Coordinates of C-alpha atoms and ligand atoms in Angstrom, one line a residue:
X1 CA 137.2 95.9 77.8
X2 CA 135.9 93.8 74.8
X3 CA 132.1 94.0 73.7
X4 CA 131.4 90.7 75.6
X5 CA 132.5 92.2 78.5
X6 CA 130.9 95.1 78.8
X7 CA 127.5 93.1 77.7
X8 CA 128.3 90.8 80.5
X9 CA 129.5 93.2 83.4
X10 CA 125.7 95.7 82.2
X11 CA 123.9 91.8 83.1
X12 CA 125.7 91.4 86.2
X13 CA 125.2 95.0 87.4
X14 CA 121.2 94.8 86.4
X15 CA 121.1 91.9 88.5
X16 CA 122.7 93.2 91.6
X17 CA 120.5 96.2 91.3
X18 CA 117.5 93.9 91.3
X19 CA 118.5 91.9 94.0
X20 CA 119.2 94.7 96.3
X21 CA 115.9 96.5 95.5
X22 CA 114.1 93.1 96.2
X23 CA 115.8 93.3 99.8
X24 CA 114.8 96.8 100.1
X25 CA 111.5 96.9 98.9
X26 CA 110.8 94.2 101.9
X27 CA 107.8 91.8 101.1
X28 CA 104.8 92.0 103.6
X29 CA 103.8 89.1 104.8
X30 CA 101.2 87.2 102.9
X31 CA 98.8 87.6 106.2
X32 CA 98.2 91.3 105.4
X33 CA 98.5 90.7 102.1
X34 CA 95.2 88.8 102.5
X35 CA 93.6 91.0 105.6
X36 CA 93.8 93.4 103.0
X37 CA 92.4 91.8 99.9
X38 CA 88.8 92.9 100.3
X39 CA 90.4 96.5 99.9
X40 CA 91.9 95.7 96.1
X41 CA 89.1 96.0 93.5
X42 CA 89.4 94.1 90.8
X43 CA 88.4 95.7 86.9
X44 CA 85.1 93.6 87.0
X45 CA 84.2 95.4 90.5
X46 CA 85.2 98.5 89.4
X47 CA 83.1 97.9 85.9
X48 CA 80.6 97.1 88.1
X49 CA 80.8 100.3 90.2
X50 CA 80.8 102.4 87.0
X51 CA 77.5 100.5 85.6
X52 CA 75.8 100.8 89.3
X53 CA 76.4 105.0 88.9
X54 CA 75.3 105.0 85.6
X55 CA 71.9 103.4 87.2
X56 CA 71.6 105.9 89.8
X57 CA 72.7 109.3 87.6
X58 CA 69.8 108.2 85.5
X59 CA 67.5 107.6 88.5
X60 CA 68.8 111.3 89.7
X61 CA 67.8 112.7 86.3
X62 CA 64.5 110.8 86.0
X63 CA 61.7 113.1 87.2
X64 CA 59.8 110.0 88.0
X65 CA 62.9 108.4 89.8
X66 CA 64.2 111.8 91.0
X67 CA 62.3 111.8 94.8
X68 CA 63.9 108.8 96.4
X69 CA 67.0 108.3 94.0
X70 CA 70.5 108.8 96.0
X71 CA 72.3 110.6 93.6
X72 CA 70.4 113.6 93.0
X73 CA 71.6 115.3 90.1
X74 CA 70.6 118.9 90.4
X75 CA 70.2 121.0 88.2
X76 CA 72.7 124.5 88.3
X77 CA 70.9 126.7 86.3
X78 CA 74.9 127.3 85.1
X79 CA 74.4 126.3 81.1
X80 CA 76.8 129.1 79.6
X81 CA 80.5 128.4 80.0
X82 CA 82.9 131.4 80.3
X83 CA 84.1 132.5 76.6
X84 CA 86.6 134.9 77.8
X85 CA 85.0 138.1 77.3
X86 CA 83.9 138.4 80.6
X87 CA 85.5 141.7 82.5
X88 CA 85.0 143.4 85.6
X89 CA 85.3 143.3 89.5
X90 CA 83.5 140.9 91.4
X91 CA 83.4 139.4 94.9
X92 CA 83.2 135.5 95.5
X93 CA 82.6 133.4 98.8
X94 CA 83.8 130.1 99.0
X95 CA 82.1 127.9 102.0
X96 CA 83.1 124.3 101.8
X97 CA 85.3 123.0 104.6
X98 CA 86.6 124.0 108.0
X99 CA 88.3 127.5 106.3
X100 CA 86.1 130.2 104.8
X101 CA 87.6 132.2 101.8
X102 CA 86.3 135.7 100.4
X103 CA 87.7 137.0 97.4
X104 CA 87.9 139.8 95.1
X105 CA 88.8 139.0 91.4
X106 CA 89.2 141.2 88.6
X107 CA 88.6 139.9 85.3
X108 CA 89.3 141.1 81.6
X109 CA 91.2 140.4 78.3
X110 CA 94.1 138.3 79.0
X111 CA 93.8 139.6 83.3
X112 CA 93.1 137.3 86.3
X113 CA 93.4 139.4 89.7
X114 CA 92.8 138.0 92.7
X115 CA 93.3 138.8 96.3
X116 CA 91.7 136.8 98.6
X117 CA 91.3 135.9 102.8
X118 CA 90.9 132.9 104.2
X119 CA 89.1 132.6 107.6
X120 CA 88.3 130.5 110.3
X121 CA 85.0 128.5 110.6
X122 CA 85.6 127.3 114.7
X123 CA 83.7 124.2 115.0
X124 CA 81.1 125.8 117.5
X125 CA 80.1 127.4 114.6
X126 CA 79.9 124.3 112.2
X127 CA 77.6 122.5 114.8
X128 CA 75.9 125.8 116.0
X129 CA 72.5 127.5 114.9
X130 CA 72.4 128.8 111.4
X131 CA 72.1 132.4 111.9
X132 CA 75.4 132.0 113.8
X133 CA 77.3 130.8 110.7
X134 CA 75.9 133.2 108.5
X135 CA 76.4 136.1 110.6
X136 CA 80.1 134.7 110.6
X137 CA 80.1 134.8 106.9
X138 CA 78.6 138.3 106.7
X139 CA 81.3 139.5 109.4
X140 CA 84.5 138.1 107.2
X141 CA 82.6 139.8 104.1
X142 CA 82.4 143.0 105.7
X143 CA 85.9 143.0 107.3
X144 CA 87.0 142.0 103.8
X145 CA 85.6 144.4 101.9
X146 CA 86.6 147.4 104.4
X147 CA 89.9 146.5 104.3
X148 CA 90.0 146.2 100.5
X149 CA 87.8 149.3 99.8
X150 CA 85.2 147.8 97.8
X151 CA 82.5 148.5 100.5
X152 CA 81.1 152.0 98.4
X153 CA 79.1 150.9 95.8
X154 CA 77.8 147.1 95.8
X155 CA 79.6 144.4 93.6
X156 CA 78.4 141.6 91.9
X157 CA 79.0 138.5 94.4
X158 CA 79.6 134.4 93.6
X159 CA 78.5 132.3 96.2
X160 CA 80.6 128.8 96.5
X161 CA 78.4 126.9 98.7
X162 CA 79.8 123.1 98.8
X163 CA 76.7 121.3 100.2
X164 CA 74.0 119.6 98.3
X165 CA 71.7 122.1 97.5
X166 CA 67.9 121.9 94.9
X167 CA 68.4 124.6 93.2
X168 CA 65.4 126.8 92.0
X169 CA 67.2 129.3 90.1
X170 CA 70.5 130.6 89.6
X171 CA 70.7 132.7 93.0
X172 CA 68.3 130.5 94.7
X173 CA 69.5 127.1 96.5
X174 CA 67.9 125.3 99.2
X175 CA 70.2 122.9 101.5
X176 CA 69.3 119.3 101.1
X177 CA 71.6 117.7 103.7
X178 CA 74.6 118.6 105.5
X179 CA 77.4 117.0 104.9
X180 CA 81.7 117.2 105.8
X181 CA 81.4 118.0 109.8
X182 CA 78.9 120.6 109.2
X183 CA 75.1 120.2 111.3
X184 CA 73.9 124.1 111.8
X185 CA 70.2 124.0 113.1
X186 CA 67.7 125.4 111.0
X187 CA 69.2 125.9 107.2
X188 CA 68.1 122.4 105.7
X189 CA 65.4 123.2 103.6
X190 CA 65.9 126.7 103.9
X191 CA 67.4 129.5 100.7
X192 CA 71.2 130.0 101.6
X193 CA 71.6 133.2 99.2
X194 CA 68.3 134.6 101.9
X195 CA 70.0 133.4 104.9
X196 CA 73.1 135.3 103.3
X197 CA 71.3 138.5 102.5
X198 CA 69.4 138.4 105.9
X199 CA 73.0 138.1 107.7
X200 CA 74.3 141.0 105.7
X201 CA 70.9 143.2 106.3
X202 CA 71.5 142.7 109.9
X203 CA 74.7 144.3 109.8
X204 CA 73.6 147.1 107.6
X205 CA 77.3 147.9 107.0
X206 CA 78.1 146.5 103.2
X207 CA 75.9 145.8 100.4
X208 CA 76.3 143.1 97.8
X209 CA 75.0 142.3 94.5
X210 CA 74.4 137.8 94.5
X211 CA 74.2 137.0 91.3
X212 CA 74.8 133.6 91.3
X213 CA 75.3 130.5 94.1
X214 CA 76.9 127.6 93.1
X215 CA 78.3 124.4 94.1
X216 CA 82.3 124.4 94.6
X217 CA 82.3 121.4 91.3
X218 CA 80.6 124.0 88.9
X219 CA 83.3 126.2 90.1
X220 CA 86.0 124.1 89.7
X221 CA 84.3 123.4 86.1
X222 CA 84.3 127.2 85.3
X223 CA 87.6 127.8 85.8
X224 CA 88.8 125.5 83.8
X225 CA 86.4 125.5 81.2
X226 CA 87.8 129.8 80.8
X227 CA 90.9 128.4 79.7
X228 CA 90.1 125.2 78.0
X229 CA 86.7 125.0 76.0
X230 CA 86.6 121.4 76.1
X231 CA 86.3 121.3 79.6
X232 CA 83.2 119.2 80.5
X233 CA 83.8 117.7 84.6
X234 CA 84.4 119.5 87.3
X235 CA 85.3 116.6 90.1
X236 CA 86.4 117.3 93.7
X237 CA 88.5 115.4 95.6
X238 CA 89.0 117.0 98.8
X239 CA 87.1 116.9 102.4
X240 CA 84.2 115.9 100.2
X241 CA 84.1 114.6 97.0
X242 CA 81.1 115.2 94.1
X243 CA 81.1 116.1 90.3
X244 CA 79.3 118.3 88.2
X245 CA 79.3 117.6 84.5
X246 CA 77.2 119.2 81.3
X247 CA 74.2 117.7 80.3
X248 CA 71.3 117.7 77.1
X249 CA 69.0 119.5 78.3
X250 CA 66.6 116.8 76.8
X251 CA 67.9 114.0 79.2
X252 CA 66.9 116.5 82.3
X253 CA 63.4 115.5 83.0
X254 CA 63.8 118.2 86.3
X255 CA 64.6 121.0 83.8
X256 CA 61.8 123.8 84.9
X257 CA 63.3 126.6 82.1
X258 CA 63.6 127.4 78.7
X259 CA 64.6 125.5 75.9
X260 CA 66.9 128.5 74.2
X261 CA 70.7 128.0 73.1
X262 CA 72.6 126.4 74.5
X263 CA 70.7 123.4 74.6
X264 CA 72.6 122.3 78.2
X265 CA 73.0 122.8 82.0
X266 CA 75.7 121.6 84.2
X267 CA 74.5 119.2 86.9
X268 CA 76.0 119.0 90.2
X269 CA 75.2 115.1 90.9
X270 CA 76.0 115.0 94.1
X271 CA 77.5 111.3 93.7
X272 CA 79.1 111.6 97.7
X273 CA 75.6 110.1 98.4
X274 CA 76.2 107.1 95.9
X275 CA 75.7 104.0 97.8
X276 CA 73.6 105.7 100.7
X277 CA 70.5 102.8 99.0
X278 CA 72.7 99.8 99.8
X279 CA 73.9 99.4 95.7
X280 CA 78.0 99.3 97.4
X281 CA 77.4 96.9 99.9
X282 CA 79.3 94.4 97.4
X283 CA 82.5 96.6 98.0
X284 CA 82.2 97.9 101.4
X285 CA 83.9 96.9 104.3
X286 CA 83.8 97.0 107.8
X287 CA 86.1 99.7 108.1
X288 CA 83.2 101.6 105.7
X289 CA 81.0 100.5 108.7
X290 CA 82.3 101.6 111.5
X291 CA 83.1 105.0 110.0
X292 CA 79.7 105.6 109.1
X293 CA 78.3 104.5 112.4
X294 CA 80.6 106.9 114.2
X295 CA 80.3 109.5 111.8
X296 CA 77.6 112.9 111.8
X297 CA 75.4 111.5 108.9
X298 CA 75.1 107.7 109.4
X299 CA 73.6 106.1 106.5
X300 CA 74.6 109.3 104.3
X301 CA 77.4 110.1 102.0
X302 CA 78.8 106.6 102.1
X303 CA 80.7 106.9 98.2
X304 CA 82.3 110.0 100.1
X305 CA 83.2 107.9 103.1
X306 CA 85.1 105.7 101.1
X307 CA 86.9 107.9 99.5
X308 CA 87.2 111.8 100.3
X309 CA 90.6 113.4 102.7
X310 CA 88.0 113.7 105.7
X311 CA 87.8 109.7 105.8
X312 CA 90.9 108.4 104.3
X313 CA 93.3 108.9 107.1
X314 CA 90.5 107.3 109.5
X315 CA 90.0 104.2 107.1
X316 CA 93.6 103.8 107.1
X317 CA 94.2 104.0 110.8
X318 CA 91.3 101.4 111.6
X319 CA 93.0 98.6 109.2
X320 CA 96.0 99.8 111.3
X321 CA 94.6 99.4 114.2
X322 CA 92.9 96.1 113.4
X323 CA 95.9 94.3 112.3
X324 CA 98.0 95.4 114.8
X325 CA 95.6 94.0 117.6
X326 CA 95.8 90.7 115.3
X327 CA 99.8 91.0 116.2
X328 CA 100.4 91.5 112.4
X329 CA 102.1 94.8 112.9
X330 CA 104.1 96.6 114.9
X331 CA 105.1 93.0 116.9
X332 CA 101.3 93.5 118.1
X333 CA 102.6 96.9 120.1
X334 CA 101.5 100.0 117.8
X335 CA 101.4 104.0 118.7
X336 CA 98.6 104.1 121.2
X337 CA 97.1 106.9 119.3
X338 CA 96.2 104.4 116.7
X339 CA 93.7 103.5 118.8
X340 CA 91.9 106.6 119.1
X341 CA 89.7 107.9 116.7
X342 CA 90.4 110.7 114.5
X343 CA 94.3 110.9 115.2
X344 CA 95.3 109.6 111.5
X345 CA 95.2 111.9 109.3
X346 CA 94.8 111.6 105.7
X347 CA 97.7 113.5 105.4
X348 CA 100.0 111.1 106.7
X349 CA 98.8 108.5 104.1
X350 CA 100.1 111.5 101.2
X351 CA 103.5 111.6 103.4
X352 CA 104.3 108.1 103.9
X353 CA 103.3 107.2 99.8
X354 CA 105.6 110.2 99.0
X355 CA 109.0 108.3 100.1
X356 CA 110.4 106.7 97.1
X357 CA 110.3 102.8 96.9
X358 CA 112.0 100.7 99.6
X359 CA 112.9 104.3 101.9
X360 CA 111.2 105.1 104.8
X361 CA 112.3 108.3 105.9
X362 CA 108.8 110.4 105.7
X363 CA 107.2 107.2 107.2
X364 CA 109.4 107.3 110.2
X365 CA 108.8 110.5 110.4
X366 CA 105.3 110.1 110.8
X367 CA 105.8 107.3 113.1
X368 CA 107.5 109.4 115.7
X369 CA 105.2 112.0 115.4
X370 CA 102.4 109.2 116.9
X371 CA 105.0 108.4 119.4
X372 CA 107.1 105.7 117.6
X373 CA 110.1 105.6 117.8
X374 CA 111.9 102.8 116.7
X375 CA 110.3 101.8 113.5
X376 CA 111.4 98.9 111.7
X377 CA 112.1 98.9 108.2
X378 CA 109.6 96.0 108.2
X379 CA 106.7 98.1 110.3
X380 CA 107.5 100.9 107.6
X381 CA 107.1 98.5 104.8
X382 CA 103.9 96.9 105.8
X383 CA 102.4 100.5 107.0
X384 CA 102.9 101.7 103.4
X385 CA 101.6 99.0 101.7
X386 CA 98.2 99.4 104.2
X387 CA 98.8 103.1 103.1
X388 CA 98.4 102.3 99.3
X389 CA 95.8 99.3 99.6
X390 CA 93.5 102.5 101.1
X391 CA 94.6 105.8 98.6
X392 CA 94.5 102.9 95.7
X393 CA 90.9 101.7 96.4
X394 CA 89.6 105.0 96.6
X395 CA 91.2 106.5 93.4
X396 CA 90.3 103.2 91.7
X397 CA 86.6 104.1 92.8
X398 CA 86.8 107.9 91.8
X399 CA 88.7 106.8 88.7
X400 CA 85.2 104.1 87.8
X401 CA 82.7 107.3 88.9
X402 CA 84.8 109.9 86.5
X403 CA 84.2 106.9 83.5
X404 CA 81.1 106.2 84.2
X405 CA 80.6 110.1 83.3
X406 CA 82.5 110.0 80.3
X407 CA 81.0 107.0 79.0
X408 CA 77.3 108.7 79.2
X409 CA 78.6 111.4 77.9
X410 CA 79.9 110.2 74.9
X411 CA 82.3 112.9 73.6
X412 CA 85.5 112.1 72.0
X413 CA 87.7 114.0 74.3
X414 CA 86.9 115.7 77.3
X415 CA 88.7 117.6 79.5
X416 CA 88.1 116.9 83.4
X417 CA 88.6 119.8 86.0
X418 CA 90.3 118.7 89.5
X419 CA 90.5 120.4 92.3
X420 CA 90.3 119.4 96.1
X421 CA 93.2 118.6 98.9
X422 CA 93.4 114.9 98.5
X423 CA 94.4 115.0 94.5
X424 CA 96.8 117.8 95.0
X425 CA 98.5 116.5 98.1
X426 CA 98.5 112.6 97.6
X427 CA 101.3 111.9 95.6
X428 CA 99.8 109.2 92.8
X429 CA 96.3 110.0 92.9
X430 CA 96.4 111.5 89.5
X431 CA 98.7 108.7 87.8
X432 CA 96.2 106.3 89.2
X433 CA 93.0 107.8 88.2
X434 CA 94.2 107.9 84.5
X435 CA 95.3 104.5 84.3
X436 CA 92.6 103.2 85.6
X437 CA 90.2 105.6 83.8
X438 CA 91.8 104.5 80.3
X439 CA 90.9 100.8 81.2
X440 CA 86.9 101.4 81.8
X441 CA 86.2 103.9 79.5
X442 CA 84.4 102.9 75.9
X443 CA 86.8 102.4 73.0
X444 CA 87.6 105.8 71.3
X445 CA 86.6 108.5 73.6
X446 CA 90.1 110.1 75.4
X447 CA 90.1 112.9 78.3
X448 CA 92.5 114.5 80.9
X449 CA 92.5 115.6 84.0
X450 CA 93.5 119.2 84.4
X451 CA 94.0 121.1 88.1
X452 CA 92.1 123.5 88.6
X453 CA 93.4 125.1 91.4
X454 CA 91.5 127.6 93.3
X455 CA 88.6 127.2 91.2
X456 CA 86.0 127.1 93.9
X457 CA 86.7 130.8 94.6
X458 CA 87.6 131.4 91.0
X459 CA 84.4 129.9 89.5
X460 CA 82.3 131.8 91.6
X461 CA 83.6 134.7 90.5
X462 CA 83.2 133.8 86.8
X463 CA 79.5 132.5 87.6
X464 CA 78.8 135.7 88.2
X465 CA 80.9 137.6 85.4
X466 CA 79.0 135.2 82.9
X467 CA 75.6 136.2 84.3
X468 CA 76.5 140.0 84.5
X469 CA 77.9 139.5 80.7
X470 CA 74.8 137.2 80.0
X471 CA 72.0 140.1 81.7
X472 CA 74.2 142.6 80.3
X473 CA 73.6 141.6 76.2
X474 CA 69.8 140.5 77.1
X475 CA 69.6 144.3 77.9
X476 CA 70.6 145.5 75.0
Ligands
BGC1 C1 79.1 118.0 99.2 C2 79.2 118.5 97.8 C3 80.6 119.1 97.6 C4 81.7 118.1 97.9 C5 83.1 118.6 97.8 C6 80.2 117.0 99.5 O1 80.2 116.6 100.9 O2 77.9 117.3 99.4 O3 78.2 119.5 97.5 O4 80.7 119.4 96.2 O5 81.5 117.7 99.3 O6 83.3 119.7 98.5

């Protein structure tokens, strides 16, 4: 075959490769293009988004602000980072979600050991009285710790506690707000670390050392900061979402301690509450409505509600829903249990992005799991694309809160910790985020987003090393 050929027959070939991916990757109808166009945010929005946190971080930080500002920004009381030298055994509790973890680590040069349980939390428990759930704690403690052998002499304990909490000290934190399906009477307001040490005094079977409670973000950031020092973020994005990040400690008016090296202390912003003073009505939709009206905190966490694994699967099955009654999908005769709340799960959106382009096999698959059968390449096609228009507006979002961070910050390169169900499971978040990140954040400054896996449990455990190693020098 002559050159001319060959360049000829590689044209003809990219063509019908083009063509055939044009009928497989089936166009959705321009109707649902546009039913869905107040879920695509453009760069100005999300510019927008990104300069409306930046408002309400300060407003968090601003003692004169800080009483009615949504976005809290507490301070942790965490303002070391881990430098590696920290060794020993220690125990760490992770509350956060419907499953309770206890773990027991053992740090040292160059050693990470873990072993760890992961228990139940029934829901009767999540909406019961407090004492309840912390007597649950205390029980999985003690089990734990009997069945490991550390229940002789006490050990120093990390205590991931994945609400919004003011703290007053490093093993003091008093619950602002529930959030994420929790709503146990009596332990707003209240000192978790006493309603802890109450539970475990009633027992009178195990002692434990607290020597630190933190939020599951600072974790996250601590895990990651005790391999990479330029760590700086810790994000979530999971059941909830939030981010913790390190701050001057002359831009934190709250700041009740000393002014000693190092100059800093990580704030947990709580920025799952963004929005909850009306500053996102100019994005939300009513999809964002009605989950909030159905929801356990109405008015509350609405930045979380658009975004976080315990919403995204019910966002996505009310545009479903919707259109479907509009006889855009599904020839106007969907799975009945669209039509039910709560029987989307998020879960399915990770499933149905993770078939490649133009192939619908985990998409069917999830269709006959909600009872359809006989899914159209056309039903699978415009189901994804409601899929993405969803997972894409909420990483956009996440992606404008995480450079909104960096910007204030300022450093050159920073290093963001990620942890949390939704970023591990769906299968673009990441790529998304970091485009979208590069394209609103200030000429000059780069970052990355790391996994931190585990470090919830993990942090807590090195929140506690690093005070042990901190108490430990002061002693000397
Ligand atoms: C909580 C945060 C937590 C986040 C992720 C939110 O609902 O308010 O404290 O960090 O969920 O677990």
């Amino acid at each position: 075959m002559t050159g001319k050929c060959r360049i000829w027959r590689s044209m003809l070939m990219r063509w019908l490769c083009r063509i055939g991916r044009a009928i497989q990757q089936r166009q959705v109808p321009r109707r649902i293009e546009e039913r869905c166009a107040e879920l695509i945010l453009s760069d100005d929005k999300l510019r927008d988004v990104c300069q409306r946190l930046l408002v309400e971080l300060n407003r968090g930080l601003n003692k004169d602000t800080n009483k009615e500002a949504t976005v809290k920004c507490f301070p942790t009381y965490v303002r070391e980072l881990p430098n590696g030298e920290e060794c020993g055994k220690f125990l760490a509790l992770d509350l956060g979600g419907t499953n309770f973890r206890v773990l027991l680590i053992e740090l040292g040069p160059h050693i990470f050991h873990m072993e760890s349980k992961i228990f139940a939390v029934p829901q009767s428990v999540m909406l019961g009285p407090g004492t309840g759930l912390f007597d649950h704690i205390a029980e999985c403690l003690a089990t734990f710790m009997h069945e490991n052998k550390v229940d002789v002499s006490p050990l120093p304990l990390g205590f991931t506690f994945s609400f919004p909490c003011s703290q007053e000290g490093l093993t003091k934190a008093r619950l602002a707000t529930w959030t994420k399906g929790f709503k146990c009477s009596g332990v707003e307001g209240e000192d978790v670390v006493k309603l802890l040490q109450e539970a475990i005094a009633r027992r009178g079977d195990i002692k434990i050392d607290v020597m630190a409670v933190l939020n599951d973000t600072t974790g996250t950031l601590m895990a990651c900061a005790w391999k990479n020092p330029a760590c700086r973020i810790g994000l979530i994005l999971g059941t909830g979402i939030n981010a913790c990040y390190v701050e001057r400690l002359e831009n934190v008016q709250l700041w009740d301690g000393d002014f000693d090296e190092p100059n800093q202390v990580v704030i947990n912003t709580e920025l799952g509450a963004f929005g909850d003073n009306g500053t996102l009505e100019f994005i939300r939709t009513e999809y964002d409505r009605t989950i909030d009206q159905h929801s356990l905190n109405p008015g509350r966490q609405l930045f979380e509600k658009m975004i976080s694994g315990m919403y995204m699967g019910e966002v996505t099955r009310l545009v479903l829903a919707q259109l479907t009654r509009e006889g855009l999908l599904f020839d106007g005769m969907g799975p009945e249990v669209l039509f039910e709340p709560g029987q989307f799960f998020t879960k399915y959106v990770s499933e149905i992005e993770s078939d490649k382009k133009g192939e619908y096999t985990c998409c069917r698959q999830v269709l006959e799991e909600l009872g359809y059968e006989d899914a159209s390449d056309e039903d699978c096609a415009n189901v994804r694309y409601i899929c993405e228009a969803v997972s894409r507006r909420a990483a956009h979002i996440a992606a404008a809160a995480v450079a909104c961070l960096l910007n204030k910050m300022g450093q050159k390169h920073v290093t963001v910790a990620v942890d949390g169900s939704l970023y591990r499971f769906h299968p673009h978040f990441h790529d998304l985020m970091v485009e979208k990140i590069r394209q609103l954040i200030n000429p000059g400054l780069t970052f990355d987003l790391m996994l931190s896996e585990d470090g919830s449990g993990r942090g807590a455990a090195l929140v506690a090393a690093v005070a042990v190693r901190i108490g430990s020098l002061a002693a000397r």
